[in-house]
C-alpha cells in the first residue's frame, strides 16, 4: 500500500464501520415504511443526504473519542492517582459528573417538559418563573446526583468494594422511594437515569474508571474499572424522587 493512499483508506474504513453500525436502524425503518406502511419515503434525496451526514458524523465522533477523550480521561486518572490525594480524586470525580450533566441538552429538554406538565396539572404555578425554578431544581438534582455517583464510584475503585452490593442497595432505595414519592415524579425520575449517560459523559467517565483501576495496585481494570456509568444511571432516580418528596411531600400530598 502506497503511503499517500494510507490515510484515505483509513478514512474509508471509518466510514464503512459507521455505515455498518447504522445499517440495522436503516433496515428496520425501511422495512416498516415500505412493507408495513406501504408508503414511499418523502424527500428521499434529503433523507439520503442526511444519512450520509450521520455516517460521516458518527465516524468522526468515534475516531475523536479514540484520539482525545479516552486517552485524556485515562491520562488524568493516572496523574491524579499518582498524587495519592483521596480528596482530589473524589472532588474531580464529583465535578466531572456534575459539569458534564448540568449542561446536557437531553436533560434540559426533559426538565423543561416536566415543568410544563407539572404546571398544566396544577402541581406548580403556571407562570414562567415557577416553571423555570422547577426545571432548574430537577436539573441540579440530577447533576448533583451524577457527581455524587461518580465520586462514590471512584471511592469504590480505591477501596476495592464489590459493585453489586452498592447496585443492589441502590435499587432497594429506589423501590422504597417509589412507594412514597409523588406519582407525577416517578416516571421523570426513572427517565432521568437515561438522559445522564451522554456522549461526553460516558467516554470520559469510562476512561476515568479504567485509568484508576489500571494504576492502583491490586485492582483489575476489567473487574474494578467499569461500573461508573451504572452509578450515574442509578443515583439520579434516587435524587429526583427525593427532590419530589421534598417539594411536594410524601405521596404528593
CSV table of C-alpha atoms in Angstrom, one decimal:
chain,number,residue,atom,x,y,z
A,1,UNK,CA,0.0,0.0,0.0
A,2,UNK,CA,1.5,3.3,-1.0
A,3,UNK,CA,1.9,5.9,1.7
A,4,UNK,CA,-0.2,8.7,0.2
A,5,UNK,CA,-3.2,6.3,0.0
A,6,UNK,CA,-3.0,5.0,3.5
A,7,UNK,CA,-4.8,8.0,5.2
A,8,UNK,CA,-7.6,7.9,2.7
A,9,UNK,CA,-8.1,4.1,3.1
A,10,UNK,CA,-8.2,4.6,6.8
A,11,UNK,CA,-10.9,7.2,6.5
A,12,UNK,CA,-12.9,4.9,4.2
A,13,UNK,CA,-12.6,2.1,6.9
A,14,UNK,CA,-14.0,4.6,9.5
A,15,UNK,CA,-17.0,5.4,7.1
A,16,UNK,CA,-17.5,1.7,6.4
A,17,UNK,CA,-17.7,0.8,10.1
A,18,UNK,CA,-20.1,3.7,10.8
A,19,UNK,CA,-22.3,2.7,7.9
A,20,UNK,CA,-22.3,-0.9,9.2
A,21,UNK,CA,-23.4,0.2,12.7
A,22,UNK,CA,-26.2,2.3,11.2
A,23,UNK,CA,-27.4,-0.4,8.8
A,24,UNK,CA,-29.8,-2.2,11.3
A,25,UNK,CA,-31.6,1.0,12.1
A,26,UNK,CA,-32.0,2.0,8.5
A,27,UNK,CA,-33.1,-1.5,7.6
A,28,UNK,CA,-35.8,-1.5,10.3
A,29,UNK,CA,-37.2,1.9,9.2
A,30,UNK,CA,-37.1,0.9,5.5
A,31,UNK,CA,-39.0,-2.3,6.1
A,32,UNK,CA,-41.7,-0.7,8.1
A,33,UNK,CA,-42.0,2.3,5.7
A,34,UNK,CA,-42.1,0.2,2.5
A,35,UNK,CA,-43.6,-3.1,3.6
A,36,UNK,CA,-45.9,-2.3,6.5
A,37,UNK,CA,-47.0,1.3,5.8
A,38,UNK,CA,-46.6,0.8,2.1
A,39,UNK,CA,-45.6,4.4,1.5
A,40,UNK,CA,-42.6,5.8,-0.3
A,41,UNK,CA,-40.1,7.9,1.6
A,42,UNK,CA,-40.9,11.6,1.4
A,43,UNK,CA,-37.9,13.8,0.3
A,44,UNK,CA,-35.7,10.8,-0.5
A,45,UNK,CA,-32.8,12.9,-1.6
A,46,UNK,CA,-32.8,14.9,1.7
A,47,UNK,CA,-33.0,11.6,3.6
A,48,UNK,CA,-30.1,10.1,1.8
A,49,UNK,CA,-28.1,13.3,2.3
A,50,UNK,CA,-28.9,13.3,6.0
A,51,UNK,CA,-27.9,9.7,6.3
A,52,UNK,CA,-24.6,10.5,4.7
A,53,UNK,CA,-24.0,13.3,7.2
A,54,UNK,CA,-24.9,10.9,10.1
A,55,UNK,CA,-22.4,8.3,8.8
A,56,UNK,CA,-19.7,11.0,8.5
A,57,UNK,CA,-20.5,12.5,11.9
A,58,UNK,CA,-20.5,9.1,13.6
A,59,UNK,CA,-17.2,8.1,12.0
A,60,UNK,CA,-15.6,11.3,13.1
A,61,UNK,CA,-17.1,11.1,16.6
A,62,UNK,CA,-15.9,7.6,17.2
A,63,UNK,CA,-12.4,8.5,16.0
A,64,UNK,CA,-12.4,11.6,18.1
A,65,UNK,CA,-13.2,9.5,21.2
A,66,UNK,CA,-10.3,7.2,20.4
A,67,UNK,CA,-7.9,10.1,19.8
A,68,UNK,CA,-8.9,12.5,22.6
A,69,UNK,CA,-11.5,11.7,25.2
A,70,UNK,CA,-10.4,8.2,26.1
A,71,UNK,CA,-6.7,9.0,26.3
A,72,UNK,CA,-7.4,12.2,28.2
A,73,UNK,CA,-9.6,10.5,30.8
A,74,UNK,CA,-7.1,7.8,31.4
A,75,UNK,CA,-4.2,10.2,31.5
A,76,UNK,CA,-5.9,12.4,34.1
A,77,UNK,CA,-6.7,9.3,36.1
A,78,UNK,CA,-3.1,8.2,36.1
A,79,UNK,CA,-1.9,11.7,37.1
A,80,UNK,CA,-4.4,12.1,39.9
A,81,UNK,CA,-3.8,8.6,41.3
A,82,UNK,CA,-0.1,9.2,41.4
A,83,UNK,CA,-0.6,12.3,43.6
A,84,UNK,CA,-2.1,10.0,46.2
A,85,UNK,CA,-4.6,12.5,47.5
A,86,UNK,CA,-8.0,10.9,48.1
A,87,UNK,CA,-9.9,14.2,48.3
A,88,UNK,CA,-8.6,15.5,45.0
A,89,UNK,CA,-9.7,12.3,43.3
A,90,UNK,CA,-13.2,12.5,44.9
A,91,UNK,CA,-13.6,16.2,44.1
A,92,UNK,CA,-12.5,15.6,40.5
A,93,UNK,CA,-15.0,12.8,40.1
A,94,UNK,CA,-17.8,14.9,41.5
A,95,UNK,CA,-17.0,17.9,39.4
A,96,UNK,CA,-16.6,15.8,36.2
A,97,UNK,CA,-20.0,14.2,36.8
A,98,UNK,CA,-21.8,17.5,37.7
A,99,UNK,CA,-20.3,19.6,34.9
A,100,UNK,CA,-20.9,17.1,32.1
A,101,UNK,CA,-24.5,16.6,33.2
A,102,UNK,CA,-25.8,20.0,34.1
A,103,UNK,CA,-25.4,21.3,30.5
A,104,UNK,CA,-26.7,18.1,28.9
A,105,UNK,CA,-29.2,19.1,26.2
A,106,UNK,CA,-31.4,16.0,26.8
A,107,UNK,CA,-31.6,16.7,30.5
A,108,UNK,CA,-32.5,20.4,29.8
A,109,UNK,CA,-35.3,19.3,27.4
A,110,UNK,CA,-36.7,16.7,29.9
A,111,UNK,CA,-36.6,19.2,32.8
A,112,UNK,CA,-38.5,21.8,30.7
A,113,UNK,CA,-41.1,19.3,29.6
A,114,UNK,CA,-41.6,18.1,33.1
A,115,UNK,CA,-42.0,21.6,34.4
A,116,UNK,CA,-44.7,22.3,31.7
A,117,UNK,CA,-46.5,19.1,32.5
A,118,UNK,CA,-46.4,19.9,36.3
A,119,UNK,CA,-47.7,23.4,35.5
A,120,UNK,CA,-50.6,22.1,33.4
A,121,UNK,CA,-51.5,19.6,36.2
A,122,UNK,CA,-51.6,22.4,38.7
A,123,UNK,CA,-48.7,21.0,40.8
A,124,UNK,CA,-46.7,24.2,40.4
A,125,UNK,CA,-47.5,27.7,39.3
A,126,UNK,CA,-48.2,28.3,35.7
A,127,UNK,CA,-46.0,31.4,35.5
A,128,UNK,CA,-42.6,31.3,33.8
A,129,UNK,CA,-40.7,31.8,37.0
A,130,UNK,CA,-42.3,28.8,38.7
A,131,UNK,CA,-41.6,26.6,35.6
A,132,UNK,CA,-38.0,27.7,35.4
A,133,UNK,CA,-37.5,27.1,39.1
A,134,UNK,CA,-38.9,23.6,38.9
A,135,UNK,CA,-36.9,22.8,35.8
A,136,UNK,CA,-33.7,24.1,37.4
A,137,UNK,CA,-34.4,22.1,40.6
A,138,UNK,CA,-34.7,18.9,38.5
A,139,UNK,CA,-31.5,19.7,36.5
A,140,UNK,CA,-29.4,20.4,39.5
A,141,UNK,CA,-30.8,17.4,41.4
A,142,UNK,CA,-29.8,15.2,38.5
A,143,UNK,CA,-26.4,16.9,38.0
A,144,UNK,CA,-25.6,16.7,41.8
A,145,UNK,CA,-26.6,13.0,41.8
A,146,UNK,CA,-24.3,12.2,38.9
A,147,UNK,CA,-21.5,14.0,40.6
A,148,UNK,CA,-22.1,12.1,43.8
A,149,UNK,CA,-22.4,8.8,41.8
A,150,UNK,CA,-19.0,9.3,40.1
A,151,UNK,CA,-17.3,10.3,43.4
A,152,UNK,CA,-18.8,7.2,45.0
A,153,UNK,CA,-17.7,5.1,42.1
A,154,UNK,CA,-14.1,6.4,42.4
A,155,UNK,CA,-14.1,5.7,46.1
A,156,UNK,CA,-15.3,2.1,45.4
A,157,UNK,CA,-12.4,1.6,43.0
A,158,UNK,CA,-10.0,2.9,45.5
A,159,UNK,CA,-11.4,0.7,48.3
A,160,UNK,CA,-12.0,-2.4,46.1
A,161,UNK,CA,-15.6,-2.8,47.1
A,162,UNK,CA,-17.7,-5.3,45.1
A,163,UNK,CA,-20.0,-3.3,42.8
A,164,UNK,CA,-23.1,-5.5,43.2
A,165,UNK,CA,-23.6,-4.6,46.9
A,166,UNK,CA,-23.9,-0.9,46.0
A,167,UNK,CA,-26.1,-1.5,43.0
A,168,UNK,CA,-28.5,-3.8,44.9
A,169,UNK,CA,-28.6,-1.4,47.8
A,170,UNK,CA,-29.3,1.5,45.5
A,171,UNK,CA,-32.2,-0.3,43.8
A,172,UNK,CA,-33.7,-1.2,47.2
A,173,UNK,CA,-33.7,2.5,47.9
A,174,UNK,CA,-35.3,3.2,44.5
A,175,UNK,CA,-38.1,0.7,45.2
A,176,UNK,CA,-38.7,2.2,48.7
A,177,UNK,CA,-38.8,5.8,47.3
A,178,UNK,CA,-41.3,4.6,44.6
A,179,UNK,CA,-43.7,3.8,47.4
A,180,UNK,CA,-43.7,7.3,48.9
A,181,UNK,CA,-42.7,9.6,46.1
A,182,UNK,CA,-45.3,11.7,44.3
A,183,UNK,CA,-46.7,9.7,41.4
A,184,UNK,CA,-46.1,12.5,39.0
A,185,UNK,CA,-42.3,12.5,39.7
A,186,UNK,CA,-41.7,8.7,39.5
A,187,UNK,CA,-41.6,8.5,35.7
A,188,UNK,CA,-39.4,11.6,35.4
A,189,UNK,CA,-37.0,10.1,38.0
A,190,UNK,CA,-36.7,6.8,36.0
A,191,UNK,CA,-36.2,8.7,32.7
A,192,UNK,CA,-33.5,10.9,34.3
A,193,UNK,CA,-31.3,7.9,34.8
A,194,UNK,CA,-31.1,7.6,31.0
A,195,UNK,CA,-30.6,11.2,29.9
A,196,UNK,CA,-27.5,11.5,32.1
A,197,UNK,CA,-25.4,9.0,30.1
A,198,UNK,CA,-24.5,11.4,27.3
A,199,UNK,CA,-22.0,11.1,24.5
A,200,UNK,CA,-19.4,13.1,26.5
A,201,UNK,CA,-20.1,11.7,30.0
A,202,UNK,CA,-19.8,8.1,29.0
A,203,UNK,CA,-16.3,8.1,27.4
A,204,UNK,CA,-14.8,10.4,30.0
A,205,UNK,CA,-16.2,8.5,33.0
A,206,UNK,CA,-15.3,5.1,31.5
A,207,UNK,CA,-11.8,6.2,30.8
A,208,UNK,CA,-11.5,7.6,34.3
A,209,UNK,CA,-12.6,4.3,35.9
A,210,UNK,CA,-10.4,2.2,33.7
A,211,UNK,CA,-7.4,4.5,34.2
A,212,UNK,CA,-7.8,4.4,38.0
A,213,UNK,CA,-8.1,0.7,38.2
A,214,UNK,CA,-5.1,0.3,35.9
A,215,UNK,CA,-2.8,2.4,38.1
A,216,UNK,CA,-3.9,1.3,41.6
A,217,UNK,CA,-2.1,-1.7,42.9
A,218,UNK,CA,-4.3,-4.7,43.3
A,219,UNK,CA,-7.1,-3.5,41.1
A,220,UNK,CA,-8.2,-5.3,37.9
A,221,UNK,CA,-9.4,-2.9,35.1
A,222,UNK,CA,-11.9,-5.4,33.8
A,223,UNK,CA,-13.4,-6.0,37.3
A,224,UNK,CA,-13.0,-2.7,39.0
A,225,UNK,CA,-12.7,-0.2,36.2
A,226,UNK,CA,-16.2,-0.4,34.9
A,227,UNK,CA,-19.5,0.3,36.6
A,228,UNK,CA,-19.3,4.1,37.0
A,229,UNK,CA,-22.0,4.5,34.3
A,230,UNK,CA,-24.3,2.2,36.2
A,231,UNK,CA,-23.9,4.5,39.2
A,232,UNK,CA,-24.6,7.6,37.0
A,233,UNK,CA,-27.9,6.0,35.9
A,234,UNK,CA,-28.9,4.7,39.3
A,235,UNK,CA,-28.5,7.7,41.6
A,236,UNK,CA,-30.5,10.3,39.6
A,237,UNK,CA,-33.5,8.1,40.2
A,238,UNK,CA,-32.9,8.3,43.9
A,239,UNK,CA,-32.2,12.0,44.0
A,240,UNK,CA,-35.1,13.1,41.7
A,241,UNK,CA,-37.6,11.1,43.8
A,242,UNK,CA,-36.1,12.6,46.9
A,243,UNK,CA,-36.5,16.0,45.3
A,244,UNK,CA,-40.1,15.3,44.6
A,245,UNK,CA,-40.8,14.2,48.2
A,246,UNK,CA,-39.0,17.4,49.4
A,247,UNK,CA,-41.0,19.7,47.1
A,248,UNK,CA,-44.5,18.0,47.1
A,249,UNK,CA,-44.3,15.9,50.3
A,250,UNK,CA,-44.9,12.2,50.7
A,251,UNK,CA,-47.2,10.9,48.0
A,252,UNK,CA,-47.5,14.4,46.6
A,253,UNK,CA,-49.8,15.4,49.5
